[in-house]
Amino acid sequence: MPYTDAGSLSSDSLGYVALSWGLGILKGNGSTFEPGHQVTRAEAAAALVRTLAVKM
């Protein structure tokens, strides 16, 4: 993960964040993930659309 604040993530969520970054679902702001950031409806909708676009 390219996030400079990856150390502030809980060990329980680190794998989920890495997976969502690798699949292009969550992007953060480019350099940080900001785990305490309150998600807007637009951000949630964008993540949902990206999730639906993932082909497994």
PDB file of C-alpha atoms in Angstrom:
ATOM      1  CA  MET A   1       0.000   0.000   0.000  1.00  0.00           C
ATOM      2  CA  PRO A   2       1.340   3.425  -0.880  1.00  0.00           C
ATOM      3  CA  TYR A   3      -0.240   5.185   2.113  1.00  0.00           C
ATOM      4  CA  THR A   4       2.134   7.044   4.413  1.00  0.00           C
ATOM      5  CA  ASP A   5      -0.289   6.636   7.338  1.00  0.00           C
ATOM      6  CA  ALA A   6      -0.644   2.845   6.984  1.00  0.00           C
ATOM      7  CA  GLY A   7       0.857   2.490  10.465  1.00  0.00           C
ATOM      8  CA  SER A   8      -2.227   4.126  11.972  1.00  0.00           C
ATOM      9  CA  LEU A   9      -4.515   1.406  10.593  1.00  0.00           C
ATOM     10  CA  SER A  10      -5.565  -1.374  12.946  1.00  0.00           C
ATOM     11  CA  SER A  11      -3.993  -4.744  12.210  1.00  0.00           C
ATOM     12  CA  ASP A  12      -7.507  -6.147  11.720  1.00  0.00           C
ATOM     13  CA  SER A  13      -8.285  -3.762   8.850  1.00  0.00           C
ATOM     14  CA  LEU A  14      -4.884  -3.656   7.141  1.00  0.00           C
ATOM     15  CA  GLY A  15      -5.637  -6.592   4.834  1.00  0.00           C
ATOM     16  CA  TYR A  16      -9.015  -5.175   3.829  1.00  0.00           C
ATOM     17  CA  VAL A  17      -7.506  -1.789   3.032  1.00  0.00           C
ATOM     18  CA  ALA A  18      -4.720  -3.401   0.991  1.00  0.00           C
ATOM     19  CA  LEU A  19      -7.227  -5.494  -0.949  1.00  0.00           C
ATOM     20  CA  SER A  20      -9.537  -2.568  -1.663  1.00  0.00           C
ATOM     21  CA  TRP A  21      -6.550  -0.457  -2.779  1.00  0.00           C
ATOM     22  CA  GLY A  22      -5.247  -3.265  -5.000  1.00  0.00           C
ATOM     23  CA  LEU A  23      -8.636  -3.709  -6.662  1.00  0.00           C
ATOM     24  CA  GLY A  24      -8.990   0.058  -7.157  1.00  0.00           C
ATOM     25  CA  ILE A  25     -12.060   0.357  -4.948  1.00  0.00           C
ATOM     26  CA  LEU A  26     -10.670   2.793  -2.360  1.00  0.00           C
ATOM     27  CA  LYS A  27      -8.069   5.313  -3.376  1.00  0.00           C
ATOM     28  CA  GLY A  28      -7.584   7.595  -0.383  1.00  0.00           C
ATOM     29  CA  ASN A  29      -6.269  11.014  -1.299  1.00  0.00           C
ATOM     30  CA  GLY A  30      -3.243   9.634  -3.136  1.00  0.00           C
ATOM     31  CA  SER A  31      -0.655   9.599  -0.368  1.00  0.00           C
ATOM     32  CA  THR A  32      -2.678   8.980   2.808  1.00  0.00           C
ATOM     33  CA  PHE A  33      -5.646   6.784   3.630  1.00  0.00           C
ATOM     34  CA  GLU A  34      -7.028   8.875   6.516  1.00  0.00           C
ATOM     35  CA  PRO A  35      -8.787   6.108   8.492  1.00  0.00           C
ATOM     36  CA  GLY A  36     -10.747   8.656  10.568  1.00  0.00           C
ATOM     37  CA  HIS A  37     -12.172  10.442   7.508  1.00  0.00           C
ATOM     38  CA  GLN A  38     -15.966  10.674   7.455  1.00  0.00           C
ATOM     39  CA  VAL A  39     -17.121   9.347   4.080  1.00  0.00           C
ATOM     40  CA  THR A  40     -19.506  11.455   2.007  1.00  0.00           C
ATOM     41  CA  ARG A  41     -22.386  10.014   0.014  1.00  0.00           C
ATOM     42  CA  ALA A  42     -20.527  10.787  -3.210  1.00  0.00           C
ATOM     43  CA  GLU A  43     -17.424   8.904  -2.013  1.00  0.00           C
ATOM     44  CA  ALA A  44     -19.533   5.925  -0.941  1.00  0.00           C
ATOM     45  CA  ALA A  45     -21.347   5.894  -4.285  1.00  0.00           C
ATOM     46  CA  ALA A  46     -18.045   6.018  -6.185  1.00  0.00           C
ATOM     47  CA  ALA A  47     -16.660   3.122  -4.111  1.00  0.00           C
ATOM     48  CA  LEU A  48     -19.833   1.120  -4.755  1.00  0.00           C
ATOM     49  CA  VAL A  49     -19.588   1.681  -8.511  1.00  0.00           C
ATOM     50  CA  ARG A  50     -15.905   0.652  -8.477  1.00  0.00           C
ATOM     51  CA  THR A  51     -16.821  -2.467  -6.481  1.00  0.00           C
ATOM     52  CA  LEU A  52     -19.466  -3.445  -9.002  1.00  0.00           C
ATOM     53  CA  ALA A  53     -16.941  -3.005 -11.821  1.00  0.00           C
ATOM     54  CA  VAL A  54     -14.469  -5.525 -10.300  1.00  0.00           C
ATOM     55  CA  LYS A  55     -14.525  -8.771 -12.260  1.00  0.00           C
ATOM     56  CA  MET A  56     -13.414 -11.875 -10.457  1.00  0.00           C
TER      57      MET A  56
END
